[in-house]
Short mmCIF file of C-alpha atoms and ligand atoms in Angstrom, two decimals:
data_model
loop_
_atom_site.label_atom_id
_atom_site.label_comp_id
_atom_site.label_asym_id
_atom_site.label_seq_id
_atom_site.Cartn_x
_atom_site.Cartn_y
_atom_site.Cartn_z
CA MET A 3 15.67 -20.20 -4.37
CA SER A 4 17.29 -17.41 -6.37
CA THR A 5 17.60 -13.79 -5.33
CA GLN A 6 17.81 -11.24 -8.14
CA THR A 7 17.65 -8.13 -5.96
CA ALA A 8 20.93 -7.83 -4.10
CA GLY A 9 20.27 -4.64 -2.13
CA THR A 10 18.56 -4.10 1.21
CA ILE A 11 14.81 -4.72 1.48
CA ALA A 12 12.89 -2.54 3.97
CA VAL A 13 10.02 -4.23 5.82
CA PHE A 14 7.37 -2.30 7.78
CA GLY A 15 5.41 -4.46 10.25
CA ALA A 16 8.31 -6.90 10.65
CA THR A 17 7.42 -7.58 14.30
CA GLY A 18 3.91 -8.67 13.26
CA GLN A 19 2.37 -11.66 11.49
CA GLN A 20 2.61 -10.70 7.82
CA GLY A 21 5.80 -8.64 8.04
CA GLY A 22 7.37 -11.35 10.20
CA ALA A 23 6.61 -13.94 7.52
CA VAL A 24 8.06 -11.63 4.85
CA VAL A 25 11.27 -11.34 6.90
CA ASP A 26 11.42 -15.14 7.36
CA ALA A 27 11.08 -15.69 3.61
CA LEU A 28 13.62 -12.98 2.77
CA LEU A 29 16.19 -14.37 5.23
CA ASP A 30 15.59 -17.87 3.80
CA ARG A 31 16.72 -16.40 0.49
CA GLN A 32 19.80 -14.73 2.02
CA ALA A 33 18.41 -11.24 1.41
CA ARG A 34 19.52 -8.22 3.43
CA VAL A 35 16.61 -6.90 5.50
CA ARG A 36 16.02 -3.59 7.29
CA ALA A 37 13.03 -3.64 9.64
CA LEU A 38 11.26 -0.32 10.18
CA VAL A 39 10.22 -0.52 13.83
CA ARG A 40 8.76 1.95 16.28
CA ASP A 41 10.59 0.39 19.26
CA PRO A 42 13.98 -1.18 18.51
CA ARG A 43 14.20 -2.31 22.15
CA SER A 44 11.06 -4.45 22.04
CA ASP A 45 11.58 -8.19 22.44
CA ARG A 46 10.38 -8.84 18.90
CA ALA A 47 12.67 -6.21 17.41
CA ARG A 48 15.65 -7.58 19.34
CA ALA A 49 14.81 -11.09 18.11
CA LEU A 50 14.95 -9.79 14.54
CA ALA A 51 18.30 -8.12 15.17
CA ALA A 52 19.64 -11.38 16.59
CA ARG A 53 18.84 -12.99 13.22
CA GLY A 54 20.86 -10.40 11.32
CA VAL A 55 18.08 -7.93 10.52
CA GLU A 56 19.09 -4.27 10.59
CA LEU A 57 16.72 -2.14 12.68
CA ALA A 58 15.65 1.39 11.71
CA ALA A 59 13.68 3.31 14.33
CA ILE A 60 10.78 5.13 12.69
CA ARG A 61 7.63 7.01 13.51
CA THR A 62 5.07 7.15 10.74
CA ASP A 63 4.29 10.76 11.70
CA ASP A 64 7.97 11.71 11.36
CA PRO A 65 8.90 11.92 7.63
CA ALA A 66 12.59 12.45 8.47
CA SER A 67 12.73 9.09 10.27
CA LEU A 68 11.08 7.39 7.28
CA ALA A 69 13.42 9.15 4.83
CA ALA A 70 16.46 7.92 6.76
CA ALA A 71 15.06 4.38 6.97
CA LEU A 72 14.26 4.20 3.26
CA ALA A 73 17.50 5.69 2.00
CA THR A 74 19.31 3.34 -0.39
CA VAL A 75 16.85 0.43 -0.11
CA GLU A 76 16.01 -1.68 -3.17
CA ALA A 77 12.40 -2.31 -2.19
CA LEU A 78 9.83 -1.70 0.55
CA SER A 79 7.29 -4.16 1.88
CA PHE A 80 4.49 -2.73 4.00
CA MET A 81 1.20 -3.68 5.55
CA THR A 82 -1.15 -1.49 7.57
CA PRO A 83 -2.21 -2.19 11.16
CA GLU A 84 -5.47 -3.88 12.12
CA ALA A 85 -8.42 -1.48 12.50
CA ASN A 86 -11.37 -2.25 14.75
CA SER A 87 -12.99 1.20 14.72
CA LEU A 88 -13.45 4.05 12.26
CA GLU A 89 -10.78 6.05 14.13
CA GLN A 90 -8.34 3.17 13.61
CA VAL A 91 -9.32 3.04 9.93
CA GLU A 92 -8.34 6.72 9.66
CA ALA A 93 -5.03 5.92 11.38
CA GLU A 94 -4.50 3.00 8.97
CA ILE A 95 -4.93 5.33 5.98
CA ARG A 96 -2.60 7.91 7.55
CA ILE A 97 0.11 5.28 8.11
CA GLY A 98 -0.21 3.82 4.60
CA THR A 99 -0.19 7.28 3.02
CA ALA A 100 2.88 8.35 5.02
CA LEU A 101 4.78 5.24 3.92
CA VAL A 102 3.85 5.73 0.25
CA ASP A 103 4.85 9.41 0.37
CA ALA A 104 8.15 8.58 2.04
CA ALA A 105 8.89 5.85 -0.52
CA ALA A 106 8.15 8.28 -3.36
CA GLU A 107 10.34 10.96 -1.78
CA ALA A 108 13.19 8.45 -1.36
CA GLY A 109 12.70 7.04 -4.87
CA VAL A 110 12.38 3.44 -3.64
CA PRO A 111 12.63 1.28 -6.80
CA HIS A 112 9.78 -1.14 -5.91
CA VAL A 113 7.04 -1.09 -3.27
CA VAL A 114 4.96 -4.17 -2.38
CA PHE A 115 1.79 -3.48 -0.39
CA ASN A 116 0.15 -6.22 1.68
CA SER A 117 -3.41 -5.20 0.93
CA VAL A 118 -6.62 -7.20 1.16
CA SER A 119 -8.76 -9.23 -1.22
CA GLY A 120 -11.51 -6.98 -2.60
CA ALA A 121 -9.44 -3.79 -2.39
CA ASP A 122 -9.92 -3.33 -6.15
CA ARG A 123 -13.33 -1.79 -5.38
CA GLU A 124 -15.11 0.15 -2.67
CA SER A 125 -17.09 -2.55 -0.89
CA GLY A 126 -18.33 -0.56 2.11
CA VAL A 127 -16.09 -2.59 4.46
CA PRO A 128 -14.20 0.25 6.19
CA HIS A 129 -10.91 -1.64 6.76
CA HIS A 130 -10.95 -2.86 3.16
CA ASP A 131 -11.88 0.50 1.66
CA SER A 132 -8.92 1.96 3.58
CA LYS A 133 -6.64 -0.39 1.62
CA HIS A 134 -8.45 0.54 -1.60
CA SER A 135 -7.57 4.18 -0.98
CA ILE A 136 -3.93 3.32 -0.10
CA GLU A 137 -3.72 1.29 -3.33
CA LYS A 138 -5.06 4.29 -5.26
CA HIS A 139 -2.48 6.55 -3.63
CA LEU A 140 0.26 4.05 -4.49
CA ARG A 141 -0.84 3.82 -8.12
CA SER A 142 -0.75 7.60 -8.46
CA SER A 143 2.68 7.87 -6.76
CA GLY A 144 4.67 7.10 -9.89
CA LEU A 145 6.43 4.28 -8.01
CA ARG A 146 6.77 0.76 -9.34
CA VAL A 147 4.23 -1.07 -7.19
CA SER A 148 2.83 -4.56 -6.58
CA MET A 149 -0.24 -5.36 -4.50
CA VAL A 150 -0.58 -8.67 -2.69
CA ARG A 151 -4.18 -8.94 -1.56
CA ALA A 152 -4.51 -11.29 1.40
CA THR A 153 -7.61 -13.33 2.12
CA ALA A 154 -8.47 -14.62 5.63
CA PHE A 155 -5.41 -15.94 7.44
CA MET A 156 -5.56 -19.72 8.08
CA GLU A 157 -3.92 -18.87 11.41
CA ASN A 158 -7.32 -17.49 12.53
CA PHE A 159 -8.31 -21.17 12.98
CA THR A 160 -5.95 -21.26 15.96
CA SER A 161 -7.52 -18.19 17.57
CA VAL A 162 -10.72 -16.30 16.76
CA MET A 163 -12.06 -18.95 14.37
CA ALA A 164 -10.84 -22.07 16.23
CA PRO A 165 -13.02 -25.17 15.99
CA SER A 166 -14.00 -26.81 19.28
CA LEU A 167 -14.40 -30.40 20.43
CA GLU A 168 -17.87 -31.10 21.78
CA HIS A 169 -19.10 -34.57 22.76
CA GLY A 170 -16.54 -36.27 20.52
CA GLU A 171 -17.31 -34.06 17.54
CA ILE A 172 -15.37 -31.19 15.91
CA VAL A 173 -17.63 -28.15 15.75
CA LEU A 174 -16.89 -25.03 13.72
CA ARG A 175 -19.06 -21.94 14.13
CA LEU A 176 -18.67 -18.86 11.93
CA PRO A 177 -20.99 -15.97 11.08
CA LEU A 178 -21.09 -17.17 7.47
CA PRO A 179 -23.90 -18.96 5.59
CA GLU A 180 -23.33 -22.69 4.97
CA ASP A 181 -23.01 -22.29 1.22
CA ALA A 182 -20.58 -19.32 1.19
CA ALA A 183 -16.94 -20.23 0.49
CA LEU A 184 -14.30 -18.50 2.62
CA LYS A 185 -11.08 -17.55 0.83
CA MET A 186 -7.98 -18.20 2.90
CA ILE A 187 -4.16 -18.22 2.87
CA SER A 188 -1.46 -19.13 5.38
CA VAL A 189 0.65 -16.27 6.75
CA HIS A 190 3.73 -18.31 5.79
CA ASP A 191 2.63 -18.19 2.13
CA ILE A 192 1.90 -14.45 2.33
CA GLY A 193 5.56 -14.09 3.29
CA ARG A 194 6.81 -16.38 0.52
CA VAL A 195 4.86 -14.68 -2.27
CA THR A 196 5.68 -11.18 -1.02
CA ALA A 197 9.39 -12.06 -0.83
CA ALA A 198 9.38 -13.46 -4.37
CA LEU A 199 7.98 -10.15 -5.66
CA LEU A 200 10.37 -8.07 -3.55
CA LEU A 201 13.35 -10.04 -4.84
CA ASP A 202 12.09 -9.93 -8.42
CA THR A 203 12.11 -13.69 -8.78
CA ALA A 204 8.42 -13.39 -9.72
CA GLU A 205 6.09 -10.72 -11.02
CA ALA A 206 2.51 -9.98 -10.11
CA PRO A 207 0.43 -10.22 -13.29
CA GLY A 208 -1.07 -6.75 -13.75
CA VAL A 209 0.75 -5.76 -10.51
CA VAL A 210 -1.84 -7.58 -8.37
CA VAL A 211 -1.96 -11.05 -6.81
CA GLU A 212 -4.90 -12.25 -4.75
CA LEU A 213 -3.36 -14.40 -2.03
CA VAL A 214 -5.69 -17.35 -1.83
CA GLY A 215 -4.53 -20.86 -1.00
CA ASP A 216 -7.96 -22.39 -0.54
CA GLU A 217 -11.63 -21.50 -0.84
CA LEU A 218 -13.98 -23.64 1.27
CA THR A 219 -17.47 -23.48 2.79
CA GLY A 220 -17.98 -23.80 6.55
CA PRO A 221 -18.99 -27.49 6.29
CA GLN A 222 -15.88 -28.19 4.15
CA ILE A 223 -13.61 -26.41 6.66
CA ALA A 224 -15.13 -28.36 9.55
CA ALA A 225 -14.67 -31.60 7.58
CA ALA A 226 -10.97 -30.82 7.00
CA PHE A 227 -10.39 -30.45 10.76
CA GLY A 228 -12.53 -33.51 11.47
CA ALA A 229 -10.53 -35.59 8.97
CA ARG A 230 -7.28 -34.60 10.68
CA ALA A 231 -8.70 -35.42 14.13
CA GLY A 232 -10.32 -38.66 12.93
CA LEU A 233 -13.63 -37.41 14.34
CA PRO A 234 -17.03 -36.47 12.95
CA ALA A 235 -17.41 -32.75 12.27
CA ARG A 236 -20.22 -30.29 11.91
CA TYR A 237 -20.65 -26.64 10.99
CA GLU A 238 -23.02 -24.10 12.51
CA ALA A 239 -23.67 -20.79 10.78
CA LEU A 240 -23.98 -18.00 13.35
CA ALA A 241 -25.76 -14.65 13.12
CA LEU A 242 -23.65 -11.57 12.34
CA SER A 243 -24.65 -10.18 15.74
CA VAL A 244 -22.00 -12.41 17.40
CA LEU A 245 -19.29 -10.19 15.92
CA PRO A 246 -17.75 -7.62 18.27
CA ASN A 247 -17.83 -4.60 15.97
CA ASP A 248 -19.64 -3.13 12.97
CA LEU A 249 -16.51 -3.32 10.81
CA ASP A 250 -16.38 -7.10 11.08
CA LYS A 251 -20.13 -7.33 10.45
CA THR A 252 -19.74 -5.50 7.13
CA MET A 253 -16.75 -7.73 6.33
CA PHE A 254 -18.60 -11.02 6.93
CA ARG A 255 -21.60 -9.66 4.99
CA GLU A 256 -19.15 -9.17 2.10
CA PHE A 257 -17.63 -12.67 2.62
CA ALA A 258 -21.13 -14.11 2.17
CA LYS A 259 -21.12 -12.71 -1.37
CA ALA A 260 -17.89 -14.56 -2.27
CA ALA A 261 -19.57 -16.33 -5.18
CA GLU A 262 -19.71 -12.94 -6.94
CA ASN A 263 -15.89 -12.78 -6.89
CA PRO A 264 -14.52 -16.25 -7.62
CA SER A 265 -10.82 -16.78 -6.95
CA ASP A 266 -8.14 -18.02 -9.26
CA LEU A 267 -6.17 -20.44 -7.12
CA ALA A 268 -3.64 -20.99 -9.91
CA THR A 269 -2.04 -17.52 -10.01
CA VAL A 270 -0.60 -17.65 -6.52
CA ARG A 271 0.80 -21.14 -7.19
CA GLN A 272 2.53 -19.90 -10.32
CA ILE A 273 4.55 -17.68 -7.96
CA GLU A 274 4.78 -20.07 -4.99
CA PRO A 275 4.01 -23.62 -6.14
CA ALA A 276 4.11 -24.93 -2.55
CA THR A 277 1.25 -22.65 -1.40
CA LEU A 278 -0.72 -24.61 1.17
CA ASP A 279 -4.37 -25.55 0.93
CA LEU A 280 -6.22 -25.89 4.24
CA ALA A 281 -5.63 -29.63 4.67
CA GLU A 282 -1.90 -29.12 4.05
CA TRP A 283 -1.79 -26.19 6.49
CA ILE A 284 -3.53 -28.30 9.16
CA ARG A 285 -0.88 -31.01 8.69
CA ALA A 286 2.03 -28.56 8.45
CA THR A 287 1.12 -26.80 11.71
CA GLY A 288 0.63 -30.09 13.56
CA TRP A 289 -2.90 -29.01 14.54
CA THR A 290 -4.58 -31.39 16.95
CA ALA A 291 -8.13 -31.36 18.26
CA PRO A 292 -8.59 -29.23 21.40
CA THR A 293 -8.67 -31.31 24.55
CA ASN A 294 -10.19 -28.95 27.09
CA ALA A 295 -13.64 -28.42 25.55
CA ALA A 296 -16.81 -28.89 27.57
CA GLY A 297 -18.40 -32.29 27.05
CA SER A 298 -15.35 -33.75 25.30
N1 NAP B 321 -6.41 -11.45 10.06
C1 NAP B 321 -6.78 -11.72 8.83
O1 NAP B 321 -7.36 -12.78 8.51
C2 NAP B 321 -6.48 -10.71 7.74
C3 NAP B 321 -6.74 -11.05 6.40
C4 NAP B 321 -6.44 -10.12 5.40
C5 NAP B 321 -5.88 -8.89 5.73
N2 NAP B 321 -5.65 -8.60 7.04
C6 NAP B 321 -5.05 -7.28 7.34
O2 NAP B 321 -3.76 -7.51 7.89
C7 NAP B 321 -3.38 -6.35 8.64
C8 NAP B 321 -2.76 -6.80 9.93
O3 NAP B 321 -1.59 -7.53 9.61
P1 NAP B 321 -0.85 -8.41 10.69
O4 NAP B 321 -1.81 -9.41 11.25
O5 NAP B 321 0.42 -8.86 10.09
O6 NAP B 321 -0.58 -7.31 11.84
P2 NAP B 321 0.04 -7.56 13.28
O7 NAP B 321 0.54 -8.95 13.44
O8 NAP B 321 -0.93 -7.00 14.26
O9 NAP B 321 1.33 -6.60 13.23
C9 NAP B 321 1.19 -5.23 13.17
C10 NAP B 321 2.56 -4.65 12.83
O10 NAP B 321 2.44 -3.26 12.56
C11 NAP B 321 3.30 -2.55 13.45
N3 NAP B 321 2.66 -1.28 13.77
C12 NAP B 321 1.41 -1.08 14.19
N4 NAP B 321 1.18 0.23 14.35
C13 NAP B 321 2.32 0.86 14.04
C14 NAP B 321 2.73 2.23 14.03
N5 NAP B 321 1.90 3.21 14.35
N6 NAP B 321 3.99 2.52 13.66
C15 NAP B 321 4.85 1.54 13.33
N7 NAP B 321 4.53 0.23 13.33
C16 NAP B 321 3.28 -0.09 13.69
C17 NAP B 321 3.46 -3.44 14.66
O11 NAP B 321 4.65 -3.07 15.34
P3 NAP B 321 4.83 -3.19 16.92
O12 NAP B 321 5.60 -4.47 17.14
O13 NAP B 321 5.60 -1.99 17.28
O14 NAP B 321 3.45 -3.22 17.53
C18 NAP B 321 3.55 -4.80 13.98
O15 NAP B 321 4.82 -5.02 13.44
C19 NAP B 321 -4.63 -5.53 8.85
O16 NAP B 321 -4.59 -4.42 7.99
C20 NAP B 321 -5.75 -6.48 8.43
O17 NAP B 321 -6.87 -5.79 7.91
C21 NAP B 321 -5.91 -9.47 8.05
#
């Protein structure tokens, strides 16, 4: 894989899922990486350093620390932290805005923002509208920018959205109507596409790429896991009330309207041809049916 950008790439969120995948993909391509971390002594930060990543200690409320970290970099990759409350949404906007302002001040040549699918409009989902406003701030910054808009992480199927094994059957339950298709992408592919843009080996058409590797209804997702396990599978649509907070309720209400915003699965594969669909992700991760479920 070629690398056109030879300078250092700054990555914010490098100790997390998306930023970690961006670092992996950049290191695969022999790029120089500087991770902007709040605690260089954390285990995850030390693990990055052990792989040759330079660490820059930053605080997002300390512009001088950001200015020092962004000096002389060729590009910046950033995401914004998970928000589960309106206060955290405010913090997310503050962090994103601080990073954009610091990048503009430092004259960073290219900034790639790991945003979210649907951030082109105000949807009423607070932690998506936050990314819409960060995108707007980025566009008005005068910087060269690219937005990679992630859909649901396939990795959620190993945690909050994991199927269970019940009486010899794979069962998937989500608060999503049976006929609504869920857009999804693997975190690995988020990293690969983001790295390609950062290194200028690909361009986002119109500066935006929706990161979608597959788009499947609940019954289709259950069937994909069932096929891998060699077991029958079924899907149960749950009520939104099972969700722990109002933010996620508004988000799943929006997911149910997916048919209004069909995805183009080809664009992301023009950048990263090996982008995984769900069946490929299930195989690639070595997923096996859970063994400790009641009644199994
Ligand atoms: N889950 C999904 O399906 C999905 C889909 C689309 C979009 N998203 C969006 O993805 C984002 C979360 O991404 P992720 O899963 O990659 O996050 P993550 O794994 O939770 O990682 C968060 C990263 O941000 C850093 N961080 C958090 N607060 C910070 C602060 N105040 N100053 C400096 N660094 C800070 C963390 O550093 P430390 O190591 O210091 O904690 C960590 O590196 C959210 O905005 C979410 O809305 C999620």
